Amino acid sequence: MNAKAKERNRRLLQLFFSTLYLSAFTFGGGYVIISLLKQKFVDQLHWIDEEEMLDLIAIAQSSPGPIAVNGAIVIGYKLCGFPGILVSVLGAIIPPFVILTAVSMAYDAFRQNFVIQSMLSGMRAGISAVIISVVWDMGAGIVKEKDPLRLAIMLLAFLANYVLKIPVIVIILCAAGAGFLSSLLHAGRKENV
Amino acid sequence: MSLCLELFLSFLRIGAFSFGGGYAAIPLIQGEVITRHGWLSPSEFTDLMTIAEMTPGPIAINAASFAGNQVAGIPGALFATVGVILPSCLIVTLLSCLYVRFRKLSLMQDLLRSLRPAVVSMILSAGLIVLLPAFFGSVTGLSTLFSETNYRMILWFVLALLLLRKYHKNPILVMLLTGLLELASQVFSKIQIR
């Protein structure tokens, strides 16, 4: 019993420091963190098998919210249940929380500084290009598929949001509704055949 | 309603409806933080995006910590951050419990297939809403279009896009470069004025 508790604590500690470390040093978003988590817990520690990891990743990616946090939750839950979730989520959010709190304080102090101000204003052009580039990559994949439903959703969502200023949440619910209906239709068609 | 509670509820919505990770949260954050509450100005929001891109961690958490701090100090940051991860914790835990039964999660995946194009469009839309003022100023009509246009910003933008698309340069380096170029040209114009 004692040995079991010890093993559990060891796992919780490992979980905390793994997610803390990955969250503090990984640039490039959720998908990168998820593949690093897989490397750590599947390939290195062998605590989760490959097949199961793929299912856990699917859950993390299909749920709303930051993918890195979702990934930390599924792995924490799988390894140590609810204490595991607590520990891995804390590990995942402490680094960005601390860094951005510090940046926010510095931002107020330095905003009037000539050098910082010029840098930030030039970087606005840079971040614009980064965002447009992301949209380009994501959009190109959808356009290439030539699925009329997805193309229509893409066009309508843009008009609704940019021109008509319809709130994002309403658009998401409508798009999800369309997906739900088409999923039902497909299921029906398969049964008829 | 206290500010902390408002922050919590706003970021709860952001956490609950951002499907597809990372950039998918941008239109929601923009809607809550700029349009709905006016907590950040468009240029502060763009700075936040820049900072989020350059620091580790999910954009939504970066935004929660930053906006929370700007609006209501560290308690604000705490409330916003807890708000943004709470839906994840509930939904992901529930799905993990159920996953043995719904191995394929096919309905979820069908929903995501039709959500994705909407998300792409809304990222573009949110991008345009905050970015266009940086290029064209506050355009009120055709007469002000050319006088307020910031040609230098457009030049940096085109250069950055070229470096990203054609030469696959690291986004952080590209942003640093546009920052330094702008700094250099502002220093240069200051010297000229003297």
mmCIF file of C-alpha atoms in Angstrom:
data_model
loop_
_atom_site.group_PDB
_atom_site.id
_atom_site.type_symbol
_atom_site.label_atom_id
_atom_site.label_comp_id
_atom_site.label_asym_id
_atom_site.label_seq_id
_atom_site.Cartn_x
_atom_site.Cartn_y
_atom_site.Cartn_z
ATOM 1 C CA MET A 1 0.000 0.000 0.000
ATOM 2 C CA ASN A 2 2.785 2.333 0.978
ATOM 3 C CA ALA A 3 4.739 1.432 -2.115
ATOM 4 C CA LYS A 4 1.660 2.146 -4.201
ATOM 5 C CA ALA A 5 1.226 5.600 -2.678
ATOM 6 C CA LYS A 6 4.903 6.302 -3.290
ATOM 7 C CA GLU A 7 4.619 5.269 -6.930
ATOM 8 C CA ARG A 8 1.563 7.509 -7.294
ATOM 9 C CA ASN A 9 3.352 10.514 -5.821
ATOM 10 C CA ARG A 10 6.307 9.878 -8.078
ATOM 11 C CA ARG A 11 3.979 9.862 -11.081
ATOM 12 C CA LEU A 12 2.215 13.058 -9.976
ATOM 13 C CA LEU A 13 5.538 14.841 -9.564
ATOM 14 C CA GLN A 14 6.760 13.632 -12.943
ATOM 15 C CA LEU A 15 3.456 14.725 -14.495
ATOM 16 C CA PHE A 16 3.678 18.190 -12.955
ATOM 17 C CA PHE A 17 7.252 18.838 -14.004
ATOM 18 C CA SER A 18 6.722 17.428 -17.505
ATOM 19 C CA THR A 19 3.758 19.679 -18.256
ATOM 20 C CA LEU A 20 5.443 22.646 -16.535
ATOM 21 C CA TYR A 21 8.610 22.180 -18.549
ATOM 22 C CA LEU A 22 6.830 21.677 -21.875
ATOM 23 C CA SER A 23 4.544 24.633 -21.286
ATOM 24 C CA ALA A 24 7.438 26.922 -20.342
ATOM 25 C CA PHE A 25 9.671 26.108 -23.277
ATOM 26 C CA THR A 26 7.406 25.196 -26.162
ATOM 27 C CA PHE A 27 6.717 27.838 -28.765
ATOM 28 C CA GLY A 28 4.365 27.139 -31.605
ATOM 29 C CA GLY A 29 1.100 26.174 -30.035
ATOM 30 C CA GLY A 30 -0.942 23.216 -28.888
ATOM 31 C CA TYR A 31 -0.157 20.697 -31.615
ATOM 32 C CA VAL A 32 3.553 20.919 -30.875
ATOM 33 C CA ILE A 33 2.983 20.423 -27.134
ATOM 34 C CA ILE A 34 0.769 17.400 -27.781
ATOM 35 C CA SER A 35 3.401 15.657 -29.870
ATOM 36 C CA LEU A 36 6.008 16.390 -27.186
ATOM 37 C CA LEU A 37 3.695 14.986 -24.489
ATOM 38 C CA LYS A 38 3.328 11.856 -26.612
ATOM 39 C CA GLN A 39 7.101 11.577 -26.936
ATOM 40 C CA LYS A 40 7.497 11.864 -23.172
ATOM 41 C CA PHE A 41 4.737 9.563 -21.916
ATOM 42 C CA VAL A 42 4.508 7.021 -24.751
ATOM 43 C CA ASP A 43 7.984 6.719 -26.251
ATOM 44 C CA GLN A 44 10.125 7.570 -23.237
ATOM 45 C CA LEU A 45 8.269 6.537 -20.070
ATOM 46 C CA HIS A 46 5.912 3.941 -21.647
ATOM 47 C CA TRP A 47 3.111 4.937 -19.245
ATOM 48 C CA ILE A 48 0.519 5.084 -22.039
ATOM 49 C CA ASP A 49 0.367 2.857 -25.119
ATOM 50 C CA GLU A 50 0.459 4.288 -28.620
ATOM 51 C CA GLU A 51 -3.106 3.372 -29.627
ATOM 52 C CA GLU A 52 -4.654 4.834 -26.513
ATOM 53 C CA MET A 53 -2.606 8.001 -26.913
ATOM 54 C CA LEU A 54 -4.116 8.559 -30.365
ATOM 55 C CA ASP A 55 -7.608 8.390 -28.859
ATOM 56 C CA LEU A 56 -6.621 10.769 -26.068
ATOM 57 C CA ILE A 57 -5.214 13.207 -28.644
ATOM 58 C CA ALA A 58 -8.473 12.985 -30.612
ATOM 59 C CA ILE A 59 -10.390 13.949 -27.467
ATOM 60 C CA ALA A 60 -8.032 16.855 -26.755
ATOM 61 C CA GLN A 61 -8.402 18.148 -30.313
ATOM 62 C CA SER A 62 -12.177 17.794 -30.586
ATOM 63 C CA SER A 63 -12.906 19.605 -27.332
ATOM 64 C CA PRO A 64 -13.129 23.367 -27.015
ATOM 65 C CA GLY A 65 -10.353 25.274 -25.265
ATOM 66 C CA PRO A 66 -6.574 25.468 -25.610
ATOM 67 C CA ILE A 67 -5.258 22.197 -27.048
ATOM 68 C CA ALA A 68 -2.196 22.190 -24.777
ATOM 69 C CA VAL A 69 -4.449 22.351 -21.699
ATOM 70 C CA ASN A 70 -6.791 19.704 -23.112
ATOM 71 C CA GLY A 71 -3.794 17.463 -23.776
ATOM 72 C CA ALA A 72 -2.548 17.943 -20.216
ATOM 73 C CA ILE A 73 -6.033 17.042 -18.902
ATOM 74 C CA VAL A 74 -6.398 13.781 -20.847
ATOM 75 C CA ILE A 75 -2.926 12.600 -19.859
ATOM 76 C CA GLY A 76 -3.359 13.666 -16.224
ATOM 77 C CA TYR A 77 -6.703 11.878 -16.038
ATOM 78 C CA LYS A 78 -5.383 8.742 -17.700
ATOM 79 C CA LEU A 79 -2.348 8.483 -15.392
ATOM 80 C CA CYS A 80 -3.650 9.569 -11.973
ATOM 81 C CA GLY A 81 -7.368 10.389 -12.191
ATOM 82 C CA PHE A 82 -8.576 13.685 -10.753
ATOM 83 C CA PRO A 83 -5.393 14.570 -8.814
ATOM 84 C CA GLY A 84 -3.589 13.997 -12.117
ATOM 85 C CA ILE A 85 -5.814 16.540 -13.879
ATOM 86 C CA LEU A 86 -5.192 19.130 -11.180
ATOM 87 C CA VAL A 87 -1.436 18.647 -11.242
ATOM 88 C CA SER A 88 -1.038 18.616 -15.038
ATOM 89 C CA VAL A 89 -3.323 21.616 -15.598
ATOM 90 C CA LEU A 90 -1.407 23.623 -12.987
ATOM 91 C CA GLY A 91 1.835 22.681 -14.699
ATOM 92 C CA ALA A 92 0.453 23.764 -18.070
ATOM 93 C CA ILE A 93 -0.891 27.165 -17.004
ATOM 94 C CA ILE A 94 1.681 28.401 -14.471
ATOM 95 C CA PRO A 95 4.355 29.384 -17.031
ATOM 96 C CA PRO A 96 2.119 31.459 -19.362
ATOM 97 C CA PHE A 97 0.331 32.980 -16.363
ATOM 98 C CA VAL A 98 3.556 34.133 -14.705
ATOM 99 C CA ILE A 99 5.171 35.316 -17.939
ATOM 100 C CA LEU A 100 2.156 37.293 -19.148
ATOM 101 C CA THR A 101 1.551 38.843 -15.729
ATOM 102 C CA ALA A 102 5.132 40.103 -15.755
ATOM 103 C CA VAL A 103 4.801 41.295 -19.363
ATOM 104 C CA SER A 104 1.544 43.077 -18.553
ATOM 105 C CA MET A 105 3.219 45.035 -15.752
ATOM 106 C CA ALA A 106 6.209 45.864 -17.932
ATOM 107 C CA TYR A 107 3.883 46.835 -20.782
ATOM 108 C CA ASP A 108 2.321 49.605 -18.716
ATOM 109 C CA ALA A 109 5.734 50.875 -17.657
ATOM 110 C CA PHE A 110 7.366 50.751 -21.087
ATOM 111 C CA ARG A 111 4.477 51.630 -23.378
ATOM 112 C CA GLN A 112 5.584 55.258 -23.598
ATOM 113 C CA ASN A 113 9.188 54.334 -24.317
ATOM 114 C CA PHE A 114 10.219 55.371 -27.848
ATOM 115 C CA VAL A 115 12.156 52.182 -28.687
ATOM 116 C CA ILE A 116 9.460 49.793 -27.362
ATOM 117 C CA GLN A 117 6.717 51.806 -29.039
ATOM 118 C CA SER A 118 8.415 51.742 -32.445
ATOM 119 C CA MET A 119 9.244 48.043 -32.143
ATOM 120 C CA LEU A 120 5.660 47.132 -31.194
ATOM 121 C CA SER A 121 4.225 49.219 -33.978
ATOM 122 C CA GLY A 122 6.475 47.544 -36.564
ATOM 123 C CA MET A 123 5.669 44.138 -35.136
ATOM 124 C CA ARG A 124 1.982 44.799 -35.810
ATOM 125 C CA ALA A 125 2.817 44.351 -39.484
ATOM 126 C CA GLY A 126 4.671 41.135 -38.578
ATOM 127 C CA ILE A 127 1.843 39.601 -36.544
ATOM 128 C CA SER A 128 -0.623 40.541 -39.312
ATOM 129 C CA ALA A 129 1.466 38.539 -41.754
ATOM 130 C CA VAL A 130 1.642 35.601 -39.313
ATOM 131 C CA ILE A 131 -2.147 35.537 -38.887
ATOM 132 C CA ILE A 132 -2.805 35.881 -42.621
ATOM 133 C CA SER A 133 -0.320 33.077 -43.227
ATOM 134 C CA VAL A 134 -2.117 30.794 -40.744
ATOM 135 C CA VAL A 135 -5.468 31.556 -42.404
ATOM 136 C CA TRP A 136 -3.874 30.857 -45.779
ATOM 137 C CA ASP A 137 -2.669 27.407 -44.665
ATOM 138 C CA MET A 138 -5.943 26.467 -42.981
ATOM 139 C CA GLY A 139 -8.076 27.861 -45.813
ATOM 140 C CA ALA A 140 -6.046 26.248 -48.624
ATOM 141 C CA GLY A 141 -6.673 22.776 -47.175
ATOM 142 C CA ILE A 142 -10.428 23.402 -47.189
ATOM 143 C CA VAL A 143 -10.531 24.956 -50.655
ATOM 144 C CA LYS A 144 -8.573 22.014 -52.146
ATOM 145 C CA GLU A 145 -11.149 19.527 -50.824
ATOM 146 C CA LYS A 146 -13.898 21.217 -52.859
ATOM 147 C CA ASP A 147 -16.601 20.049 -50.456
ATOM 148 C CA PRO A 148 -19.485 22.453 -51.252
ATOM 149 C CA LEU A 149 -20.845 22.419 -47.685
ATOM 150 C CA ARG A 150 -17.507 23.415 -46.164
ATOM 151 C CA LEU A 151 -16.906 26.087 -48.825
ATOM 152 C CA ALA A 152 -20.372 27.537 -48.226
ATOM 153 C CA ILE A 153 -19.778 27.587 -44.469
ATOM 154 C CA MET A 154 -16.470 29.351 -44.983
ATOM 155 C CA LEU A 155 -17.996 32.066 -47.178
ATOM 156 C CA LEU A 156 -21.129 32.576 -45.076
ATOM 157 C CA ALA A 157 -19.177 32.682 -41.815
ATOM 158 C CA PHE A 158 -16.936 35.412 -43.185
ATOM 159 C CA LEU A 159 -19.847 37.541 -44.412
ATOM 160 C CA ALA A 160 -21.753 36.986 -41.179
ATOM 161 C CA ASN A 161 -18.821 37.966 -38.990
ATOM 162 C CA TYR A 162 -17.080 40.672 -40.984
ATOM 163 C CA VAL A 163 -19.960 42.373 -42.789
ATOM 164 C CA LEU A 164 -22.985 41.673 -40.600
ATOM 165 C CA LYS A 165 -21.062 41.661 -37.267
ATOM 166 C CA ILE A 166 -22.911 38.580 -36.054
ATOM 167 C CA PRO A 167 -21.317 37.342 -32.799
ATOM 168 C CA VAL A 168 -18.788 34.528 -33.080
ATOM 169 C CA ILE A 169 -20.685 32.204 -30.739
ATOM 170 C CA VAL A 170 -23.838 32.377 -32.901
ATOM 171 C CA ILE A 171 -21.809 31.500 -36.001
ATOM 172 C CA ILE A 172 -20.122 28.588 -34.241
ATOM 173 C CA LEU A 173 -23.483 27.206 -33.126
ATOM 174 C CA CYS A 174 -24.886 27.517 -36.688
ATOM 175 C CA ALA A 175 -21.850 25.799 -38.226
ATOM 176 C CA ALA A 176 -22.062 23.029 -35.635
ATOM 177 C CA GLY A 177 -25.781 22.671 -36.431
ATOM 178 C CA ALA A 178 -24.994 22.320 -40.152
ATOM 179 C CA GLY A 179 -22.377 19.664 -39.342
ATOM 180 C CA PHE A 180 -24.861 17.818 -37.148
ATOM 181 C CA LEU A 181 -27.523 17.817 -39.889
ATOM 182 C CA SER A 182 -25.130 16.630 -42.589
ATOM 183 C CA SER A 183 -23.899 13.916 -40.232
ATOM 184 C CA LEU A 184 -27.514 12.739 -39.742
ATOM 185 C CA LEU A 185 -28.157 12.813 -43.514
ATOM 186 C CA HIS A 186 -25.027 10.764 -44.200
ATOM 187 C CA ALA A 187 -25.986 8.232 -41.547
ATOM 188 C CA GLY A 188 -29.495 7.980 -43.060
ATOM 189 C CA ARG A 189 -28.132 7.496 -46.572
ATOM 190 C CA LYS A 190 -25.813 4.734 -45.418
ATOM 191 C CA GLU A 191 -28.703 2.897 -43.790
ATOM 192 C CA ASN A 192 -30.833 3.123 -46.948
ATOM 193 C CA VAL A 193 -28.117 1.583 -49.117
ATOM 194 C CA MET B 1 -21.359 43.048 -11.322
ATOM 195 C CA SER B 2 -17.792 43.073 -10.208
ATOM 196 C CA LEU B 3 -15.030 43.280 -12.778
ATOM 197 C CA CYS B 4 -13.488 39.959 -11.752
ATOM 198 C CA LEU B 5 -16.794 38.158 -12.256
ATOM 199 C CA GLU B 6 -17.218 39.776 -15.677
ATOM 200 C CA LEU B 7 -13.702 38.704 -16.633
ATOM 201 C CA PHE B 8 -14.455 35.189 -15.436
ATOM 202 C CA LEU B 9 -17.679 34.942 -17.471
ATOM 203 C CA SER B 10 -16.142 36.449 -20.605
ATOM 204 C CA PHE B 11 -13.223 34.050 -20.571
ATOM 205 C CA LEU B 12 -15.552 31.168 -19.727
ATOM 206 C CA ARG B 13 -17.322 31.863 -23.030
ATOM 207 C CA ILE B 14 -13.991 32.049 -24.836
ATOM 208 C CA GLY B 15 -12.913 28.711 -23.348
ATOM 209 C CA ALA B 16 -16.209 27.017 -24.122
ATOM 210 C CA PHE B 17 -16.465 28.041 -27.776
ATOM 211 C CA SER B 18 -12.933 28.048 -29.130
ATOM 212 C CA PHE B 19 -12.794 24.832 -31.138
ATOM 213 C CA GLY B 20 -9.624 23.935 -32.977
ATOM 214 C CA GLY B 21 -7.043 25.396 -30.608
ATOM 215 C CA GLY B 22 -4.667 28.344 -30.724
ATOM 216 C CA TYR B 23 -5.740 30.817 -33.356
ATOM 217 C CA ALA B 24 -9.400 29.729 -33.121
ATOM 218 C CA ALA B 25 -9.619 31.683 -29.874
ATOM 219 C CA ILE B 26 -8.623 34.992 -31.515
ATOM 220 C CA PRO B 27 -12.065 35.995 -32.887
ATOM 221 C CA LEU B 28 -13.715 35.109 -29.571
ATOM 222 C CA ILE B 29 -11.153 37.039 -27.550
ATOM 223 C CA GLN B 30 -11.506 39.988 -29.897
ATOM 224 C CA GLY B 31 -15.309 39.875 -29.600
ATOM 225 C CA GLU B 32 -15.291 39.809 -25.798
ATOM 226 C CA VAL B 33 -12.293 41.957 -24.972
ATOM 227 C CA ILE B 34 -12.609 44.726 -27.584
ATOM 228 C CA THR B 35 -16.145 44.765 -28.996
ATOM 229 C CA ARG B 36 -18.189 43.767 -25.985
ATOM 230 C CA HIS B 37 -16.302 45.206 -23.022
ATOM 231 C CA GLY B 38 -13.732 47.595 -24.456
ATOM 232 C CA TRP B 39 -11.123 46.274 -22.038
ATOM 233 C CA LEU B 40 -8.343 46.645 -24.618
ATOM 234 C CA SER B 41 -8.027 49.003 -27.573
ATOM 235 C CA PRO B 42 -7.430 47.410 -31.008
ATOM 236 C CA SER B 43 -3.762 48.401 -30.872
ATOM 237 C CA GLU B 44 -3.338 46.957 -27.362
ATOM 238 C CA PHE B 45 -5.006 43.790 -28.631
ATOM 239 C CA THR B 46 -2.574 43.584 -31.542
ATOM 240 C CA ASP B 47 0.311 44.049 -29.093
ATOM 241 C CA LEU B 48 -1.172 41.209 -27.045
ATOM 242 C CA MET B 49 -1.231 38.965 -30.142
ATOM 243 C CA THR B 50 2.395 39.874 -30.824
ATOM 244 C CA ILE B 51 3.414 39.105 -27.239
ATOM 245 C CA ALA B 52 1.395 35.867 -27.219
ATOM 246 C CA GLU B 53 3.127 34.729 -30.382
ATOM 247 C CA MET B 54 6.544 35.430 -28.878
ATOM 248 C CA THR B 55 5.979 33.786 -25.482
ATOM 249 C CA PRO B 56 5.270 30.110 -24.784
ATOM 250 C CA GLY B 57 1.796 28.924 -23.836
ATOM 251 C CA PRO B 58 -1.673 28.866 -25.426
ATOM 252 C CA ILE B 59 -2.956 32.173 -26.834
ATOM 253 C CA ALA B 60 -6.161 31.960 -24.785
ATOM 254 C CA ILE B 61 -4.241 31.681 -21.500
ATOM 255 C CA ASN B 62 -1.833 34.426 -22.522
ATOM 256 C CA ALA B 63 -4.814 36.640 -23.341
ATOM 257 C CA ALA B 64 -6.584 35.805 -20.064
ATOM 258 C CA SER B 65 -3.512 36.639 -17.982
ATOM 259 C CA PHE B 66 -2.731 39.812 -19.911
ATOM 260 C CA ALA B 67 -6.248 41.238 -20.217
ATOM 261 C CA GLY B 68 -7.090 40.190 -16.650
ATOM 262 C CA ASN B 69 -4.038 42.028 -15.372
ATOM 263 C CA GLN B 70 -4.753 45.142 -17.415
ATOM 264 C CA VAL B 71 -8.350 45.307 -16.207
ATOM 265 C CA ALA B 72 -8.158 44.199 -12.570
ATOM 266 C CA GLY B 73 -4.596 43.289 -11.573
ATOM 267 C CA ILE B 74 -3.519 39.823 -10.507
ATOM 268 C CA PRO B 75 -6.951 38.803 -9.132
ATOM 269 C CA GLY B 76 -8.380 39.693 -12.548
ATOM 270 C CA ALA B 77 -5.759 37.533 -14.244
ATOM 271 C CA LEU B 78 -6.605 34.625 -11.920
ATOM 272 C CA PHE B 79 -10.353 34.857 -12.537
ATOM 273 C CA ALA B 80 -9.899 35.132 -16.302
ATOM 274 C CA THR B 81 -7.456 32.209 -16.451
ATOM 275 C CA VAL B 82 -9.658 29.922 -14.345
ATOM 276 C CA GLY B 83 -12.606 30.933 -16.544
ATOM 277 C CA VAL B 84 -10.825 30.059 -19.759
ATOM 278 C CA ILE B 85 -9.735 26.567 -18.635
ATOM 279 C CA LEU B 86 -12.869 25.558 -16.716
ATOM 280 C CA PRO B 87 -14.890 24.439 -19.783
ATOM 281 C CA SER B 88 -11.892 22.387 -20.963
ATOM 282 C CA CYS B 89 -11.591 20.710 -17.593
ATOM 283 C CA LEU B 90 -15.280 19.751 -17.520
ATOM 284 C CA ILE B 91 -15.729 18.731 -21.162
ATOM 285 C CA VAL B 92 -12.416 16.925 -21.616
ATOM 286 C CA THR B 93 -12.800 15.036 -18.336
ATOM 287 C CA LEU B 94 -16.328 14.000 -19.279
ATOM 288 C CA LEU B 95 -15.202 12.809 -22.718
ATOM 289 C CA SER B 96 -12.253 10.941 -21.191
ATOM 290 C CA CYS B 97 -14.633 9.147 -18.833
ATOM 291 C CA LEU B 98 -16.953 8.251 -21.711
ATOM 292 C CA TYR B 99 -14.332 7.523 -24.294
ATOM 293 C CA VAL B 100 -14.318 3.767 -23.866
ATOM 294 C CA ARG B 101 -17.911 3.816 -25.049
ATOM 295 C CA PHE B 102 -17.485 6.355 -27.864
ATOM 296 C CA ARG B 103 -14.143 5.238 -29.190
ATOM 297 C CA LYS B 104 -14.519 6.890 -32.571
ATOM 298 C CA LEU B 105 -16.098 10.160 -31.403
ATOM 299 C CA SER B 106 -17.555 10.343 -34.918
ATOM 300 C CA LEU B 107 -20.247 12.914 -34.175
ATOM 301 C CA MET B 108 -17.634 15.221 -32.606
ATOM 302 C CA GLN B 109 -15.441 14.795 -35.653
ATOM 303 C CA ASP B 110 -18.326 15.575 -38.037
ATOM 304 C CA LEU B 111 -19.071 18.721 -36.050
ATOM 305 C CA LEU B 112 -15.417 19.741 -36.195
ATOM 306 C CA ARG B 113 -15.325 19.233 -39.961
ATOM 307 C CA SER B 114 -17.987 21.872 -40.435
ATOM 308 C CA LEU B 115 -16.698 24.125 -37.645
ATOM 309 C CA ARG B 116 -13.245 24.412 -39.124
ATOM 310 C CA PRO B 117 -14.174 26.486 -42.229
ATOM 311 C CA ALA B 118 -16.193 28.852 -40.026
ATOM 312 C CA VAL B 119 -13.254 29.189 -37.659
ATOM 313 C CA VAL B 120 -10.852 30.001 -40.510
ATOM 314 C CA SER B 121 -13.181 32.742 -41.775
ATOM 315 C CA MET B 122 -13.590 34.240 -38.338
ATOM 316 C CA ILE B 123 -9.854 34.325 -37.700
ATOM 317 C CA LEU B 124 -9.502 36.203 -40.983
ATOM 318 C CA SER B 125 -12.325 38.555 -40.035
ATOM 319 C CA ALA B 126 -10.903 39.227 -36.540
ATOM 320 C CA GLY B 127 -7.505 39.766 -38.142
ATOM 321 C CA LEU B 128 -8.863 42.310 -40.619
ATOM 322 C CA ILE B 129 -10.820 44.176 -37.942
ATOM 323 C CA VAL B 130 -7.745 44.796 -35.809
ATOM 324 C CA LEU B 131 -5.154 45.021 -38.571
ATOM 325 C CA LEU B 132 -6.696 47.316 -41.143
ATOM 326 C CA PRO B 133 -6.600 50.369 -38.834
ATOM 327 C CA ALA B 134 -2.839 49.833 -38.467
ATOM 328 C CA PHE B 135 -2.485 50.204 -42.234
ATOM 329 C CA PHE B 136 -5.121 52.732 -43.172
ATOM 330 C CA GLY B 137 -5.674 54.738 -39.991
ATOM 331 C CA SER B 138 -9.243 55.566 -39.065
ATOM 332 C CA VAL B 139 -10.581 55.902 -42.581
ATOM 333 C CA THR B 140 -13.812 57.865 -42.679
ATOM 334 C CA GLY B 141 -14.152 58.206 -46.434
ATOM 335 C CA LEU B 142 -12.268 58.123 -49.704
ATOM 336 C CA SER B 143 -10.785 61.561 -49.086
ATOM 337 C CA THR B 144 -8.888 60.395 -45.996
ATOM 338 C CA LEU B 145 -7.972 57.004 -47.473
ATOM 339 C CA PHE B 146 -4.687 58.086 -49.007
ATOM 340 C CA SER B 147 -3.662 60.737 -46.509
ATOM 341 C CA GLU B 148 -3.824 58.384 -43.526
ATOM 342 C CA THR B 149 -2.467 55.273 -45.214
ATOM 343 C CA ASN B 150 0.728 54.072 -43.571
ATOM 344 C CA TYR B 151 2.703 52.864 -46.600
ATOM 345 C CA ARG B 152 5.654 51.812 -44.471
ATOM 346 C CA MET B 153 3.474 49.383 -42.479
ATOM 347 C CA ILE B 154 2.159 47.898 -45.731
ATOM 348 C CA LEU B 155 5.741 47.437 -46.923
ATOM 349 C CA TRP B 156 6.735 45.628 -43.691
ATOM 350 C CA PHE B 157 3.615 43.468 -43.986
ATOM 351 C CA VAL B 158 4.356 42.398 -47.559
ATOM 352 C CA LEU B 159 7.973 41.699 -46.656
ATOM 353 C CA ALA B 160 6.948 39.625 -43.628
ATOM 354 C CA LEU B 161 4.405 37.642 -45.638
ATOM 355 C CA LEU B 162 7.045 36.925 -48.282
ATOM 356 C CA LEU B 163 9.551 35.706 -45.670
ATOM 357 C CA LEU B 164 6.912 33.469 -44.061
ATOM 358 C CA ARG B 165 5.394 32.007 -47.227
ATOM 359 C CA LYS B 166 8.316 31.801 -49.598
ATOM 360 C CA TYR B 167 11.270 31.275 -47.286
ATOM 361 C CA HIS B 168 9.471 29.625 -44.333
ATOM 362 C CA LYS B 169 11.235 31.793 -41.810
ATOM 363 C CA ASN B 170 10.445 31.476 -38.089
ATOM 364 C CA PRO B 171 7.457 33.751 -37.233
ATOM 365 C CA ILE B 172 9.198 35.127 -34.120
ATOM 366 C CA LEU B 173 12.231 36.187 -36.144
ATOM 367 C CA VAL B 174 10.013 37.729 -38.817
ATOM 368 C CA MET B 175 8.156 39.800 -36.207
ATOM 369 C CA LEU B 176 11.404 40.906 -34.587
ATOM 370 C CA LEU B 177 12.642 41.963 -38.017
ATOM 371 C CA THR B 178 9.567 44.107 -38.751
ATOM 372 C CA GLY B 179 9.924 45.647 -35.276
ATOM 373 C CA LEU B 180 13.573 46.510 -35.881
ATOM 374 C CA LEU B 181 12.866 47.887 -39.375
ATOM 375 C CA GLU B 182 10.196 50.209 -37.989
ATOM 376 C CA LEU B 183 12.487 51.260 -35.136
ATOM 377 C CA ALA B 184 15.303 51.989 -37.574
ATOM 378 C CA SER B 185 13.105 54.061 -39.862
ATOM 379 C CA GLN B 186 11.646 56.048 -36.956
ATOM 380 C CA VAL B 187 15.126 56.782 -35.590
ATOM 381 C CA PHE B 188 16.162 57.806 -39.102
ATOM 382 C CA SER B 189 13.237 60.191 -39.550
ATOM 383 C CA LYS B 190 13.909 61.735 -36.106
ATOM 384 C CA ILE B 191 17.503 62.465 -37.101
ATOM 385 C CA GLN B 192 16.335 63.969 -40.393
ATOM 386 C CA ILE B 193 13.931 66.316 -38.618
ATOM 387 C CA ARG B 194 16.755 67.592 -36.439
#
